[in-house]
């Protein structure tokens, strides 16, 4: 059956067809995939408002539609658990082996648990609600992409390290340079800086020239313009697949009548959901150094990253709407490990204090 024929054949017609879709009866008895059921709910938009609302949450007498799948019956959680087993069997969400990587490479990984719900926006073009959580396009599992982790960690490390040095151009430029080596070329890095690069230039204007000089000296391109230098970061990020999903409803009230109107639906990864955070570091900018110097630089990078990850997880958050408290983790891990090739064998930890005690990193938030 062609893609468009599938949606035409299983078109939602009325409230009864929505109940049949959810329960797997009538013409929907061969639709076994829970994610496909959710996608079919979007065909209710060709009907009236009553059918659309029923496809989202049912009515006062009956929880139906999306809210039944995600919340009342928890069918999607069951679907997720099955897909997570598939992902693991394919080696996609597996522990990282650094045996064949260069000396000084390290892996940091732990299973985090959400203290506050995680929100994100999927880019699916057609959905029954306007705010679906981001899902993997192949497996339909809610996840945090590697790019989201990278952006949030870079921002957290800027807040923790760069902002505090904005009155010291030399220190600011050095820290900004080291962050570039960790994360790669800044967004907006061009002849006329924009975005992130422009923001950092404005934060400490006197550090602009020093930072650019460090780049040209490091990469021996003194005849090139600094904006022509583009580098890959030493940090490598991985997606986090979450094991739960839910539906959050915000019901704005009319100021005059005090009654609810037009509820807004958000898919979320709820409090208590778990997923693996993984971060790999390969020190290819330090590989020409002797062991003592290599170990020192690797340690400096790791200590800053540990502090940044802790701040991101516990202090700032890593979700949409993080400024109002969404997307924070609990400081309690079921399992965590850190390992440095050639310098430290695998060590386990169960919270950030345990991780910091391994390295003697000063705890700034206790």
Coordinates of C-alpha atoms in Angstrom, one line a residue:
X1 CA 0.0 0.0 0.0
X2 CA 1.4 3.4 -1.0
X3 CA 2.0 6.0 1.8
X4 CA -0.8 8.3 0.8
X5 CA -3.2 5.3 0.2
X6 CA -2.5 4.1 3.8
X7 CA -3.7 7.4 5.3
X8 CA -6.6 7.6 2.9
X9 CA -7.8 4.1 3.7
X10 CA -7.5 4.5 7.5
X11 CA -8.8 8.0 7.5
X12 CA -10.5 9.1 10.8
X13 CA -14.2 9.6 10.2
X14 CA -15.7 10.2 13.6
X15 CA -15.3 9.6 17.3
X16 CA -16.2 5.9 16.9
X17 CA -13.3 5.4 14.5
X18 CA -10.9 7.0 17.0
X19 CA -12.0 4.5 19.6
X20 CA -11.6 1.6 17.1
X21 CA -8.1 2.9 16.2
X22 CA -7.0 3.0 19.9
X23 CA -8.5 -0.4 20.7
X24 CA -7.4 -2.1 17.5
X25 CA -10.9 -3.0 16.3
X26 CA -12.9 -2.6 13.1
X27 CA -10.8 -1.7 10.1
X28 CA -7.9 -0.9 12.4
X29 CA -7.5 -4.4 13.7
X30 CA -4.3 -4.9 11.6
X31 CA -2.7 -1.7 12.9
X32 CA -0.4 -3.0 15.6
X33 CA 2.3 -0.3 15.6
X34 CA 1.4 2.3 18.3
X35 CA 3.3 5.1 16.6
X36 CA 1.4 4.5 13.4
X37 CA -1.8 4.8 15.4
X38 CA -0.7 8.2 16.7
X39 CA 0.2 9.4 13.2
X40 CA -3.2 8.3 11.9
X41 CA -4.9 10.5 14.6
X42 CA -3.8 13.5 12.5
X43 CA -6.2 12.6 9.8
X44 CA -9.0 13.9 12.1
X45 CA -8.1 17.4 10.9
X46 CA -10.2 16.9 7.9
X47 CA -13.3 16.6 10.2
X48 CA -14.9 19.1 12.5
X49 CA -13.5 20.6 15.7
X50 CA -15.4 18.0 17.9
X51 CA -13.6 15.1 16.2
X52 CA -10.2 16.9 16.4
X53 CA -10.6 17.5 20.1
X54 CA -11.7 13.9 20.7
X55 CA -8.6 12.7 18.8
X56 CA -6.5 14.7 21.2
X57 CA -8.1 13.9 24.6
X58 CA -11.5 12.4 24.3
X59 CA -14.3 14.1 26.3
X60 CA -15.5 14.4 29.9
X61 CA -17.0 10.9 29.8
X62 CA -14.1 9.1 28.0
X63 CA -10.4 9.6 27.8
X64 CA -9.6 8.8 24.2
X65 CA -7.2 9.6 21.4
X66 CA -3.7 10.7 22.1
X67 CA -4.1 11.2 25.8
X68 CA -5.3 7.5 26.1
X69 CA -2.2 6.2 24.3
X70 CA 0.3 8.4 26.1
X71 CA -1.2 8.8 29.6
X72 CA -4.3 6.7 30.5
X73 CA -3.3 3.4 29.0
X74 CA 0.5 4.0 28.8
X75 CA 0.5 2.1 25.5
X76 CA 3.3 4.2 24.1
X77 CA 5.6 3.4 27.0
X78 CA 5.2 -0.3 26.2
X79 CA 6.0 0.5 22.5
X80 CA 9.1 2.4 23.6
X81 CA 10.5 -0.4 25.7
X82 CA 10.2 -2.8 22.7
X83 CA 12.0 -0.3 20.5
X84 CA 14.7 0.3 23.0
X85 CA 15.5 -3.4 23.0
X86 CA 15.8 -3.2 19.2
X87 CA 18.1 -0.2 19.5
X88 CA 20.4 -2.0 21.9
X89 CA 20.4 -5.2 19.9
X90 CA 21.7 -3.1 16.9
X91 CA 24.5 -1.7 19.1
X92 CA 23.2 1.9 18.7
X93 CA 22.8 2.7 22.4
X94 CA 25.8 0.7 23.7
X95 CA 28.8 1.5 25.9
X96 CA 31.7 3.1 24.1
X97 CA 35.0 1.1 23.8
X98 CA 38.1 3.4 23.7
X99 CA 40.6 0.6 23.4
X100 CA 41.7 1.5 19.8
X101 CA 41.6 5.3 20.4
X102 CA 44.7 7.4 21.1
X103 CA 46.2 7.8 24.5
X104 CA 44.4 10.4 26.6
X105 CA 41.0 9.7 25.1
X106 CA 38.3 9.4 27.6
X107 CA 34.7 8.3 28.0
X108 CA 32.1 9.7 30.4
X109 CA 28.8 7.9 30.6
X110 CA 26.0 7.5 33.1
X111 CA 22.3 6.8 33.2
X112 CA 20.5 10.0 34.1
X113 CA 17.0 10.3 35.6
X114 CA 14.8 13.3 35.0
X115 CA 13.9 15.5 38.0
X116 CA 11.9 17.8 35.8
X117 CA 10.1 17.0 32.5
X118 CA 12.0 17.4 29.2
X119 CA 10.4 19.3 26.4
X120 CA 11.5 19.5 22.8
X121 CA 9.9 20.2 19.4
X122 CA 9.7 17.6 16.8
X123 CA 10.0 18.6 13.1
X124 CA 7.3 16.2 11.9
X125 CA 5.1 18.2 9.4
X126 CA 1.7 16.9 10.5
X127 CA 0.6 15.8 14.0
X128 CA -2.5 15.8 16.0
X129 CA -1.1 18.3 18.5
X130 CA 1.2 21.3 17.8
X131 CA 3.9 20.4 20.4
X132 CA 5.1 16.8 19.8
X133 CA 8.3 15.8 21.6
X134 CA 11.3 15.1 19.3
X135 CA 11.4 11.4 18.3
X136 CA 13.9 9.3 16.4
X137 CA 12.7 9.1 12.8
X138 CA 13.3 5.4 12.5
X139 CA 12.2 4.0 15.9
X140 CA 9.8 6.6 17.1
X141 CA 11.4 6.8 20.5
X142 CA 11.7 10.2 22.3
X143 CA 15.3 11.3 22.4
X144 CA 17.7 14.2 22.9
X145 CA 19.9 14.6 19.8
X146 CA 23.7 14.8 20.1
X147 CA 23.5 18.4 18.7
X148 CA 21.2 19.4 21.6
X149 CA 23.6 18.1 24.2
X150 CA 26.5 19.9 22.4
X151 CA 24.7 23.2 22.3
X152 CA 23.5 23.0 26.0
X153 CA 26.9 22.0 27.3
X154 CA 28.7 24.7 25.4
X155 CA 26.2 27.3 26.8
X156 CA 26.6 25.9 30.4
X157 CA 30.4 26.1 30.1
X158 CA 30.1 29.6 28.8
X159 CA 28.0 30.6 31.9
X160 CA 30.3 28.8 34.3
X161 CA 33.7 29.8 32.9
X162 CA 33.6 32.6 30.3
X163 CA 31.2 35.0 32.0
X164 CA 33.3 35.0 35.1
X165 CA 36.4 36.1 33.1
X166 CA 34.8 38.8 31.0
X167 CA 36.8 41.5 32.8
X168 CA 40.1 39.7 32.1
X169 CA 40.7 39.6 28.3
X170 CA 43.7 37.3 28.5
X171 CA 41.9 34.7 30.6
X172 CA 38.7 35.1 28.6
X173 CA 40.5 34.6 25.3
X174 CA 42.4 31.5 26.6
X175 CA 39.2 29.9 27.9
X176 CA 37.3 30.7 24.7
X177 CA 40.1 29.2 22.7
X178 CA 40.1 26.0 24.8
X179 CA 36.3 25.7 24.4
X180 CA 36.7 26.0 20.6
X181 CA 39.1 23.1 20.7
X182 CA 36.6 21.1 22.7
X183 CA 33.4 22.0 20.7
X184 CA 34.7 23.1 17.3
X185 CA 34.2 26.3 15.3
X186 CA 31.7 28.7 16.8
X187 CA 28.3 29.3 15.1
X188 CA 28.4 32.6 13.3
X189 CA 32.2 32.5 12.8
X190 CA 32.7 34.5 9.6
X191 CA 34.0 37.8 8.3
X192 CA 31.3 39.7 10.2
X193 CA 30.6 37.6 13.3
X194 CA 27.0 36.6 14.0
X195 CA 25.2 34.5 16.6
X196 CA 27.4 32.8 19.2
X197 CA 30.6 34.4 17.9
X198 CA 29.2 37.9 18.0
X199 CA 27.8 37.3 21.5
X200 CA 31.2 36.3 22.8
X201 CA 32.9 39.2 21.0
X202 CA 30.6 41.6 22.7
X203 CA 30.9 39.9 26.1
X204 CA 34.6 40.8 26.2
X205 CA 35.6 43.1 23.3
X206 CA 39.2 43.4 24.4
X207 CA 39.7 39.6 24.0
X208 CA 38.7 39.5 20.3
X209 CA 42.2 40.1 18.9
X210 CA 43.9 37.8 21.5
X211 CA 41.5 34.9 20.7
X212 CA 42.0 35.2 17.0
X213 CA 45.7 35.3 17.4
X214 CA 45.6 32.1 19.4
X215 CA 43.7 30.4 16.5
X216 CA 46.1 31.5 13.8
X217 CA 49.1 30.5 15.9
X218 CA 47.7 27.1 16.8
X219 CA 46.9 26.1 13.3
X220 CA 49.9 27.9 11.7
X221 CA 47.8 29.9 9.3
X222 CA 49.3 33.3 9.9
X223 CA 48.7 34.3 6.3
X224 CA 45.0 33.4 6.5
X225 CA 42.2 35.4 8.0
X226 CA 41.1 34.0 11.4
X227 CA 37.5 33.5 10.1
X228 CA 38.9 31.1 7.4
X229 CA 40.0 28.7 10.2
X230 CA 37.4 26.0 10.9
X231 CA 38.2 23.2 13.4
X232 CA 36.5 20.1 14.7
X233 CA 36.0 19.7 18.4
X234 CA 37.6 17.1 20.5
X235 CA 34.2 16.2 22.2
X236 CA 31.9 13.8 20.5
X237 CA 28.3 13.6 21.6
X238 CA 25.7 10.8 21.4
X239 CA 21.9 10.9 21.5
X240 CA 20.0 9.9 24.6
X241 CA 17.0 7.7 24.1
X242 CA 14.3 8.1 26.8
X243 CA 12.2 5.2 28.2
X244 CA 8.9 7.1 28.9
X245 CA 6.6 9.7 27.3
X246 CA 3.5 11.5 28.6
X247 CA 1.1 14.4 27.8
X248 CA 1.0 17.7 29.6
X249 CA -2.0 20.0 29.3
X250 CA -1.9 23.7 29.9
X251 CA -5.3 25.2 30.1
X252 CA -5.3 29.1 29.9
X253 CA -8.2 30.7 31.7
X254 CA -10.2 33.7 30.5
X255 CA -9.5 36.7 32.7
X256 CA -13.1 37.7 32.8
X257 CA -15.0 34.4 33.1
X258 CA -12.2 32.5 34.9
X259 CA -13.1 29.5 32.7
X260 CA -10.6 27.4 30.7
X261 CA -10.3 27.9 27.0
X262 CA -8.4 26.2 24.2
X263 CA -6.1 23.8 26.2
X264 CA -2.6 23.6 24.9
X265 CA -1.1 20.1 24.6
X266 CA 2.6 19.2 25.0
X267 CA 4.2 15.8 24.6
X268 CA 6.9 15.5 27.3
X269 CA 9.5 13.1 28.6
X270 CA 8.2 13.0 32.2
X271 CA 9.9 13.2 35.6
X272 CA 11.5 9.9 36.4
X273 CA 12.3 8.9 32.8
X274 CA 15.7 7.5 32.3
X275 CA 18.3 7.5 29.5
X276 CA 22.0 7.2 28.9
X277 CA 24.3 10.2 28.6
X278 CA 27.5 9.5 26.7
X279 CA 30.4 11.9 26.0
X280 CA 33.6 10.9 24.2
X281 CA 36.8 12.9 24.1
X282 CA 39.7 12.4 21.6
X283 CA 42.7 14.7 22.3
X284 CA 43.9 15.0 18.7
X285 CA 45.2 18.6 19.3
X286 CA 47.5 17.4 22.0
X287 CA 48.8 14.2 20.5
X288 CA 52.3 15.7 19.8
X289 CA 52.9 16.4 23.5
X290 CA 54.9 14.2 25.9
X291 CA 53.0 12.1 28.4
X292 CA 53.3 14.6 31.3
X293 CA 52.0 17.5 29.2
X294 CA 49.3 15.4 27.5
X295 CA 48.0 14.2 30.9
X296 CA 47.9 17.8 32.2
X297 CA 45.9 19.1 29.2
X298 CA 43.6 16.1 29.2
X299 CA 42.9 16.7 32.9
X300 CA 42.3 20.4 32.4
X301 CA 39.7 19.6 29.7
X302 CA 38.1 16.8 31.7
X303 CA 37.8 18.9 34.8
X304 CA 36.1 21.7 33.0
X305 CA 33.7 19.3 31.1
X306 CA 32.8 17.6 34.4
X307 CA 31.9 21.0 35.9
X308 CA 30.0 21.9 32.8
X309 CA 28.0 18.7 32.6
X310 CA 27.1 19.0 36.3
X311 CA 25.9 22.6 35.8
X312 CA 23.9 21.7 32.7
X313 CA 22.2 18.7 34.4
X314 CA 21.5 20.2 37.9
X315 CA 21.6 24.0 37.5
X316 CA 20.6 25.2 34.0
X317 CA 18.7 22.4 32.4
X318 CA 18.9 21.0 28.9
X319 CA 15.4 21.3 27.6
X320 CA 13.1 23.7 25.8
X321 CA 11.8 26.2 28.4
X322 CA 14.7 25.4 30.7
X323 CA 14.7 28.9 32.0
X324 CA 11.5 28.1 33.9
X325 CA 12.8 24.8 35.3
X326 CA 12.2 22.1 32.6
X327 CA 14.8 19.5 31.7
X328 CA 16.9 19.0 34.9
X329 CA 18.3 15.7 36.1
X330 CA 18.5 14.1 39.6
X331 CA 21.9 13.8 41.1
X332 CA 21.6 10.0 41.4
X333 CA 22.8 7.6 38.7
X334 CA 22.1 3.9 38.5
X335 CA 25.4 3.5 36.8
X336 CA 28.2 5.7 35.7
X337 CA 31.7 5.3 34.5
X338 CA 34.7 7.3 33.5
X339 CA 37.9 6.0 31.8
X340 CA 41.0 7.6 30.3
X341 CA 43.1 5.6 27.9
X342 CA 46.6 5.3 29.3
X343 CA 46.0 7.3 32.5
X344 CA 43.0 5.9 34.4
X345 CA 41.3 2.5 34.3
X346 CA 37.5 2.4 34.5
X347 CA 36.1 4.0 37.6
X348 CA 32.4 3.9 38.6
X349 CA 30.3 6.6 40.3
X350 CA 26.7 7.1 41.3
X351 CA 26.5 10.9 41.5
X352 CA 28.5 14.0 40.7
X353 CA 30.1 14.0 44.1
X354 CA 31.4 10.5 43.4
X355 CA 32.7 11.6 40.0
X356 CA 34.4 14.7 41.4
X357 CA 36.0 12.7 44.2
X358 CA 37.8 10.5 41.6
X359 CA 39.5 13.6 40.3
X360 CA 39.5 15.9 43.2
X361 CA 37.4 18.5 41.3
X362 CA 36.2 21.2 43.5
X363 CA 32.4 21.1 44.1
X364 CA 31.1 24.5 43.3
X365 CA 27.4 23.8 44.0
X366 CA 27.4 22.0 47.4

